[in-house]
GROMACS .gro file of N, CA and C in nm:
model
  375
    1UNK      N    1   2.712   4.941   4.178
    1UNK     CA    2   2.643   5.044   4.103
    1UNK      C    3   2.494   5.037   4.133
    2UNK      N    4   2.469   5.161   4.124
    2UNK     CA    5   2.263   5.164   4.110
    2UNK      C    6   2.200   5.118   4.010
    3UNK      N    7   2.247   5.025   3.934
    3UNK     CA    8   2.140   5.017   3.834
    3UNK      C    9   2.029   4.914   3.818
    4UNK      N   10   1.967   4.791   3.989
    4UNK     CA   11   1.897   4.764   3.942
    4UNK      C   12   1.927   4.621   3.894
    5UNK      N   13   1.809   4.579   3.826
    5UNK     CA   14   1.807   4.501   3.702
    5UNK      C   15   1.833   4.564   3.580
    6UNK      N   16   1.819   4.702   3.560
    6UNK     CA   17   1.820   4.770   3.435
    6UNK      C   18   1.879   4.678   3.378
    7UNK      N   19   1.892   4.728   3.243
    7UNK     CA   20   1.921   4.635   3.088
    7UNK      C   21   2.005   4.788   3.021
    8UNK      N   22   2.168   4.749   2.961
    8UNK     CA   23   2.146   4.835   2.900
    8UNK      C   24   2.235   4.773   2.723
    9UNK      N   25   2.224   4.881   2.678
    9UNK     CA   26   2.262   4.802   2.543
    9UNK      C   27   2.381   4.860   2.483
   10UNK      N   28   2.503   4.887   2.542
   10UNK     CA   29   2.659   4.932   2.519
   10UNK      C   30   2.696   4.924   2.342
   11UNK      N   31   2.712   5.030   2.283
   11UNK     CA   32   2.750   5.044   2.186
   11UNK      C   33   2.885   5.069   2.207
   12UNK      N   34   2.977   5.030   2.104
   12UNK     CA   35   3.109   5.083   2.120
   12UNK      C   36   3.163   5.178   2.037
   13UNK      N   37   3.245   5.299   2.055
   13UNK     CA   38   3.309   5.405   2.064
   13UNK      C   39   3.351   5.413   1.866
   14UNK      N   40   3.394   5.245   1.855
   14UNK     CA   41   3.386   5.248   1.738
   14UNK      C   42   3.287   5.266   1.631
   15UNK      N   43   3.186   5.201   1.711
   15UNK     CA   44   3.060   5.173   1.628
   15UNK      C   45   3.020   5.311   1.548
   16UNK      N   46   3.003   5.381   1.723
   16UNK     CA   47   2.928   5.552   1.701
   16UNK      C   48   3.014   5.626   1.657
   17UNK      N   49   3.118   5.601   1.594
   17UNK     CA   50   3.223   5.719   1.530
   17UNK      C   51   3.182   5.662   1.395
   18UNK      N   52   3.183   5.561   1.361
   18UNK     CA   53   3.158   5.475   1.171
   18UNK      C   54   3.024   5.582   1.189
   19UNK      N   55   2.925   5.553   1.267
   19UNK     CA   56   2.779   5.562   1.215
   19UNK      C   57   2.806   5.707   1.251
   20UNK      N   58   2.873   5.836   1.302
   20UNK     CA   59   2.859   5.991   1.274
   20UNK      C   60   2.922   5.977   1.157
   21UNK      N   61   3.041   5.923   1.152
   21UNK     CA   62   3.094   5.965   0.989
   21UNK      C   63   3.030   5.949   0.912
   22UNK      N   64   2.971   5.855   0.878
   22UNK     CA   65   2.851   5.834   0.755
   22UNK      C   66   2.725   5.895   0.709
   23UNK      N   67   2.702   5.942   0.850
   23UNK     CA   68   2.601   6.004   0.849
   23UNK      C   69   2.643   6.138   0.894
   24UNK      N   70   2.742   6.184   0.879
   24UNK     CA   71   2.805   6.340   0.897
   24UNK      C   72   2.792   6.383   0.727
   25UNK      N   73   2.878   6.232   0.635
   25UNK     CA   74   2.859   6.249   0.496
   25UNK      C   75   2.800   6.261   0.423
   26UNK      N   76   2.689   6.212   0.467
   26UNK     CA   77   2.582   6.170   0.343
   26UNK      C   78   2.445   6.254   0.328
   27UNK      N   79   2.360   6.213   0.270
   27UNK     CA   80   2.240   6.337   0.265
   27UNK      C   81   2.174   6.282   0.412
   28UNK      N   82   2.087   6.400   0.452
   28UNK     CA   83   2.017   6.403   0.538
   28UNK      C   84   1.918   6.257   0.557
   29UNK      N   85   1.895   6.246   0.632
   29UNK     CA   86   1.814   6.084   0.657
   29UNK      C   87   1.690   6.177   0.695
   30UNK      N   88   1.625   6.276   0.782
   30UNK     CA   89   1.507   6.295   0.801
   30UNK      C   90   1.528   6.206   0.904
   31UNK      N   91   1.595   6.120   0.973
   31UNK     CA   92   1.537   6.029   1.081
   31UNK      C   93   1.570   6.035   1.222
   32UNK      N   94   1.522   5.963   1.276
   32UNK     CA   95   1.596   5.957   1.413
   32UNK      C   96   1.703   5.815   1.422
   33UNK      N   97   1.793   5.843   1.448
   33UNK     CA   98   1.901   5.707   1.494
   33UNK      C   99   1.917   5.663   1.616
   34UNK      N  100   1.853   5.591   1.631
   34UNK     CA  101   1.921   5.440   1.755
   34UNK      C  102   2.064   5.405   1.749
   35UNK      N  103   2.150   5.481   1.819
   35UNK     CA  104   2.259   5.381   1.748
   35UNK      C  105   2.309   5.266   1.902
   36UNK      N  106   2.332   5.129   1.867
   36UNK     CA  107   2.361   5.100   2.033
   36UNK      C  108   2.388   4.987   2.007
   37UNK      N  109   2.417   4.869   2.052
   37UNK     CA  110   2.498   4.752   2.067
   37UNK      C  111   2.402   4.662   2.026
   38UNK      N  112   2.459   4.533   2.008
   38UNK     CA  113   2.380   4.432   1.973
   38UNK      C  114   2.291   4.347   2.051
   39UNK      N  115   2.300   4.399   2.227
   39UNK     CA  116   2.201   4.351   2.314
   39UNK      C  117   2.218   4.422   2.438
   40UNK      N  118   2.140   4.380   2.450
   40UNK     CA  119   2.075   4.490   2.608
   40UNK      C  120   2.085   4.372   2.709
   41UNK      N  121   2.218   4.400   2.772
   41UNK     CA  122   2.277   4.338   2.908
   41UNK      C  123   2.244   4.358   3.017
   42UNK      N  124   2.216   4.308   3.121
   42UNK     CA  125   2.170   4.301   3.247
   42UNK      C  126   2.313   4.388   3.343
   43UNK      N  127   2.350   4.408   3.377
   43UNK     CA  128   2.507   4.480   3.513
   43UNK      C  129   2.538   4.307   3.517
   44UNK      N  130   2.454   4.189   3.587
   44UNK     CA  131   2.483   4.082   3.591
   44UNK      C  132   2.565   4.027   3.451
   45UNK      N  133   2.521   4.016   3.360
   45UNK     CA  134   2.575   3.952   3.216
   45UNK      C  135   2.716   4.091   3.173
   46UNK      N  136   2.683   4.216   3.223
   46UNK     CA  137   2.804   4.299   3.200
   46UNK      C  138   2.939   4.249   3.244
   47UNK      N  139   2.898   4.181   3.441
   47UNK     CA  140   3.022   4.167   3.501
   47UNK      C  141   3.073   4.018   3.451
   48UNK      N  142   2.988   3.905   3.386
   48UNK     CA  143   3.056   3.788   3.351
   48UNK      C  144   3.121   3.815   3.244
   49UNK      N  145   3.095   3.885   3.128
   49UNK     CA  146   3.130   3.931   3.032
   49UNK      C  147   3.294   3.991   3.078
   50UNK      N  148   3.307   4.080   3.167
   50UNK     CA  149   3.439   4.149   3.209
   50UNK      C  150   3.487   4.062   3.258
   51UNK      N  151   3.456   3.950   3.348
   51UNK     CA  152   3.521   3.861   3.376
   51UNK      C  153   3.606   3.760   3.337
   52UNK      N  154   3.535   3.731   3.184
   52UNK     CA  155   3.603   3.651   3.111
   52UNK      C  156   3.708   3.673   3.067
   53UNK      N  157   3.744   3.855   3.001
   53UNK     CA  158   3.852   3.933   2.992
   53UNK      C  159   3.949   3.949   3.097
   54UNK      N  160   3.896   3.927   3.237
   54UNK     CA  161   4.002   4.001   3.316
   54UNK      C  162   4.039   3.912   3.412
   55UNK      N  163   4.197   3.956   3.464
   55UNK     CA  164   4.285   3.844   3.550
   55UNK      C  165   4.198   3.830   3.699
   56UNK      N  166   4.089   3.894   3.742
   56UNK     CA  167   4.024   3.903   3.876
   56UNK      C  168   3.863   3.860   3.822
   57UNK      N  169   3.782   3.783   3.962
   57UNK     CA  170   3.645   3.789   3.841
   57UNK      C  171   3.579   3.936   3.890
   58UNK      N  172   3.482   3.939   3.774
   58UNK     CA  173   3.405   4.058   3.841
   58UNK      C  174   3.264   4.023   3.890
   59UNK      N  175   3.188   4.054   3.970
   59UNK     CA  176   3.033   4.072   3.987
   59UNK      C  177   2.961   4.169   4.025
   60UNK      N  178   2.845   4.162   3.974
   60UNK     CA  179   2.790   4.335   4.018
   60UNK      C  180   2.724   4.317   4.158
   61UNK      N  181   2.729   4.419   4.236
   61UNK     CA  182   2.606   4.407   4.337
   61UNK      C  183   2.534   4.579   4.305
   62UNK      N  184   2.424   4.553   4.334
   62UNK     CA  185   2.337   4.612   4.371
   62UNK      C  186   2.301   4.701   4.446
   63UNK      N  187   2.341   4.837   4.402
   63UNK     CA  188   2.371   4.950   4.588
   63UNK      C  189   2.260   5.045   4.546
   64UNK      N  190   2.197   5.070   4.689
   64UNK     CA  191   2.078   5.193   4.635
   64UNK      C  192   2.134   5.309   4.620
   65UNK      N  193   2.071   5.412   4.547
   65UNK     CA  194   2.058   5.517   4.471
   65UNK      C  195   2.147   5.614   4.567
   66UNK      N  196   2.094   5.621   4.711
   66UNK     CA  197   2.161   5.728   4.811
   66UNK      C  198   2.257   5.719   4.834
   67UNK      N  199   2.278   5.564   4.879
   67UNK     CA  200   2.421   5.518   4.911
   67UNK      C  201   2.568   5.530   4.841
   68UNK      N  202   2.504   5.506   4.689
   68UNK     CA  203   2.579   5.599   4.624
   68UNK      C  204   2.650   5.689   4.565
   69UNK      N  205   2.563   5.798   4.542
   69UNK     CA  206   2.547   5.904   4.588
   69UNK      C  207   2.612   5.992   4.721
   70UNK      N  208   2.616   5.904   4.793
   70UNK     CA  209   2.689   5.947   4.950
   70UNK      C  210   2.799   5.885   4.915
   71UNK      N  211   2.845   5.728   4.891
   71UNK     CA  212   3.014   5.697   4.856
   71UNK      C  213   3.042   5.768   4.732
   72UNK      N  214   2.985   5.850   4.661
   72UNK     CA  215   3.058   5.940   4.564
   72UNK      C  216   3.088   6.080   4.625
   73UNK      N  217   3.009   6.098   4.688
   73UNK     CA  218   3.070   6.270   4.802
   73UNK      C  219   3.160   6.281   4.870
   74UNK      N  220   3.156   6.116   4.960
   74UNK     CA  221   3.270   6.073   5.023
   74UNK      C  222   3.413   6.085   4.977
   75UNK      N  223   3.404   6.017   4.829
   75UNK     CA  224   3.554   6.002   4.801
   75UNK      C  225   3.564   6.124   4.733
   76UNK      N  226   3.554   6.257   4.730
   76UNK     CA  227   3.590   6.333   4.674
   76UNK      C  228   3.545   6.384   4.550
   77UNK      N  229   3.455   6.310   4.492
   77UNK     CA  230   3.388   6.333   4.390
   77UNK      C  231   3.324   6.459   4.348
   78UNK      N  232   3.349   6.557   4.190
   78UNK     CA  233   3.274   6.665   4.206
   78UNK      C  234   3.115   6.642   4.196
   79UNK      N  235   3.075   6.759   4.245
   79UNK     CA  236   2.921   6.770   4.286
   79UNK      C  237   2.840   6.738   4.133
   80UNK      N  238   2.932   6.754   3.968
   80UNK     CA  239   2.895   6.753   3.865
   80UNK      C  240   2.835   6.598   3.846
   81UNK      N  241   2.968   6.503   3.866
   81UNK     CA  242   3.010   6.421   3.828
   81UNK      C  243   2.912   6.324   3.926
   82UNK      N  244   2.894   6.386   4.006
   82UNK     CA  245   2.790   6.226   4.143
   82UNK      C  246   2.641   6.285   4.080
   83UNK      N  247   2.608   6.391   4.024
   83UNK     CA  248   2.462   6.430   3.936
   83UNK      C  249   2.463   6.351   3.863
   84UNK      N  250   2.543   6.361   3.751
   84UNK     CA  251   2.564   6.250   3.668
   84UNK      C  252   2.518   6.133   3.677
   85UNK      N  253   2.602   6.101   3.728
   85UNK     CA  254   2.643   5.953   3.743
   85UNK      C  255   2.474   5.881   3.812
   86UNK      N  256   2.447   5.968   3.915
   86UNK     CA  257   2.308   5.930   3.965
   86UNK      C  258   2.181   5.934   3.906
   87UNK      N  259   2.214   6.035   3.810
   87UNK     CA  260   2.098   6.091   3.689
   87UNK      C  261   2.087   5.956   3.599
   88UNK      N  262   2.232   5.905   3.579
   88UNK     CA  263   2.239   5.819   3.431
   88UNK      C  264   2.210   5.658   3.508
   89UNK      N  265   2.230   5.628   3.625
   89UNK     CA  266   2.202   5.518   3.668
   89UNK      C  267   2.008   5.510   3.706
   90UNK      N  268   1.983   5.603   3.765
   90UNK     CA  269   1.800   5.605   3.743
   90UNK      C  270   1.752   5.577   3.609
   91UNK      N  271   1.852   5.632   3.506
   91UNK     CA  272   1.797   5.594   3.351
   91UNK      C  273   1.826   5.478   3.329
   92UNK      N  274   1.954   5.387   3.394
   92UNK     CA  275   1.928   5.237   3.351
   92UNK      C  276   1.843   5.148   3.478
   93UNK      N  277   1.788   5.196   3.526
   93UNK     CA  278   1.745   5.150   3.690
   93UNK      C  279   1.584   5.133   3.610
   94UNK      N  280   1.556   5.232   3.511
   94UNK     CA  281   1.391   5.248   3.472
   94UNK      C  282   1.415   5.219   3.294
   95UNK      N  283   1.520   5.123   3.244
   95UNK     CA  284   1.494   5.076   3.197
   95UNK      C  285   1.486   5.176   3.025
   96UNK      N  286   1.555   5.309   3.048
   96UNK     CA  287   1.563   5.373   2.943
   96UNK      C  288   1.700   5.355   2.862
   97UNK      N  289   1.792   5.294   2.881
   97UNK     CA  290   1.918   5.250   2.794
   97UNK      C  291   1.901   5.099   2.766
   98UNK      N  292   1.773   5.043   2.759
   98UNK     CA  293   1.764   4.880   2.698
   98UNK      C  294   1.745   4.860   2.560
   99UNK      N  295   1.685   4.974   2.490
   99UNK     CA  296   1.715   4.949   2.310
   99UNK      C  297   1.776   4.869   2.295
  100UNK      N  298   1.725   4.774   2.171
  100UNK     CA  299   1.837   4.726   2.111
  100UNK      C  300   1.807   4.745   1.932
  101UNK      N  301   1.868   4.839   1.846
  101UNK     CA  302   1.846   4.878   1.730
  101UNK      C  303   1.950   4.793   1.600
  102UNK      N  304   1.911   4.850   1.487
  102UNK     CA  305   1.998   4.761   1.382
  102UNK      C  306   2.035   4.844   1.299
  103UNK      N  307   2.070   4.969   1.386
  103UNK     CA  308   2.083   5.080   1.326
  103UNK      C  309   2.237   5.077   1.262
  104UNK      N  310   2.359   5.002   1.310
  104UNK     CA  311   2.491   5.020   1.295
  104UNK      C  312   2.477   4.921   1.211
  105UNK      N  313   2.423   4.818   1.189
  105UNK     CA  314   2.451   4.766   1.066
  105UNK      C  315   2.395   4.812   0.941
  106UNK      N  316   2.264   4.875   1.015
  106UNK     CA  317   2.198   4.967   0.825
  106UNK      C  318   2.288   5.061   0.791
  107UNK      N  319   2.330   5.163   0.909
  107UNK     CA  320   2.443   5.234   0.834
  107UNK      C  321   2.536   5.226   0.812
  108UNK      N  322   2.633   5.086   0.888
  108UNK     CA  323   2.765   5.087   0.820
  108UNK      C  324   2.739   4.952   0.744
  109UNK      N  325   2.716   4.887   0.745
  109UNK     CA  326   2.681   4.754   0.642
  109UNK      C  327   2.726   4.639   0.736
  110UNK      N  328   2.797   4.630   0.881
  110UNK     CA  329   2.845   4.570   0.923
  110UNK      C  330   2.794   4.563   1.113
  111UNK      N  331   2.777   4.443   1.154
  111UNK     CA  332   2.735   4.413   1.267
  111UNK      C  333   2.824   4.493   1.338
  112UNK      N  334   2.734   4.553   1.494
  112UNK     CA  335   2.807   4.621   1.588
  112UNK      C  336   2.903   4.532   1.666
  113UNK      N  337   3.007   4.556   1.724
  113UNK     CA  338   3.079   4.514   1.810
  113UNK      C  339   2.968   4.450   1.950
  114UNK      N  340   2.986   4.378   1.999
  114UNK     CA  341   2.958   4.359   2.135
  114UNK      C  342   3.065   4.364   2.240
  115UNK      N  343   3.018   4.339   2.358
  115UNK     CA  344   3.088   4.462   2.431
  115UNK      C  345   3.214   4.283   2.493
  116UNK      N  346   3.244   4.174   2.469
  116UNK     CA  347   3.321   4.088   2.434
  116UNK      C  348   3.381   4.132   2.349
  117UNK      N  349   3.332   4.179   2.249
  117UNK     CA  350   3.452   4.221   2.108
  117UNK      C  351   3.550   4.335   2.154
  118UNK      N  352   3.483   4.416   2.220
  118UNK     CA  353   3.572   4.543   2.243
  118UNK      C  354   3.640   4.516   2.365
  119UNK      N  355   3.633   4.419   2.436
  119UNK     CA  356   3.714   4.389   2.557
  119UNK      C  357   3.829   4.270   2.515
  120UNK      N  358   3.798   4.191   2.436
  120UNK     CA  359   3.898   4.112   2.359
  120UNK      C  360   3.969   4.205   2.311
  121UNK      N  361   3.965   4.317   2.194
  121UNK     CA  362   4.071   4.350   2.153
  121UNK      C  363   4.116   4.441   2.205
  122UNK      N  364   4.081   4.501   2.332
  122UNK     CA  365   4.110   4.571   2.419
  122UNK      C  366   4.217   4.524   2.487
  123UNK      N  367   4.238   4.406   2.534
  123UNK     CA  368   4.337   4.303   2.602
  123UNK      C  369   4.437   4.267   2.505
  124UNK      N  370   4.408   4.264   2.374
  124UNK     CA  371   4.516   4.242   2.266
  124UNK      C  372   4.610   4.315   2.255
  125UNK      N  373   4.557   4.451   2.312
  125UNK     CA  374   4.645   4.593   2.252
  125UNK      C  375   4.767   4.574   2.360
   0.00000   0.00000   0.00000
């Protein structure tokens, strides 16, 4: 992947569904919400992390921006989906998905998942 050293801070699916419901319910906050995981991971600390979960290890390397970009045209990829994907990796490449907020525990009362938690019980299922 392109991302760099970026840092990013993986919230899980669960997290951000508790924190819309609650805040779908309740009175207006006036605020802005952070909502996002409990740390801002390196791609390096992502792939040990998957590793620990999974029967193969994983590691990240490091591919530039074009190259990418070109093995996503290559394999067939739509023209939407390699924008994307290249758009959202410059955003962790410069360091704009490294937040790390305490927003899921102010609004649900309870610590976010980390991205071990959601891969443990991911493997449970």
């Amino acid at each position: 992947m392109p991302a760099g050293d970026g840092r990013i801070s993986l919230v899980s699916r669960e997290d951000a569904g508790r924190c819309l419901a609650i805040l779908a319910t309740s009175a207006p906050t006036g605020l802005h919400h952070d909502i996002t995981g409990p740390a801002a991971l390196s791609m390096d600390a992502v792939a040990d992390v998957v590793t620990r979960t999974s029967p193969e290890p994983v590691r990240y390397v490091d591919v530039e921006p074009r190259t990418h970009v070109a093995e996503l045209a290559n394999s067939g990829a739509d023209a939407w989906w390699t924008q994307a994907f290249s758009t959202m990796f410059a955003s962790v490449r410069e360091q704009r998905w490294d937040t790390v907020s305490d927003e899921v525990r102010r609004i649900t009362g309870t610590a976010p998942l980390s991205l071990a938690d959601v891969l443990d019980s991911s493997a449970r299922v």
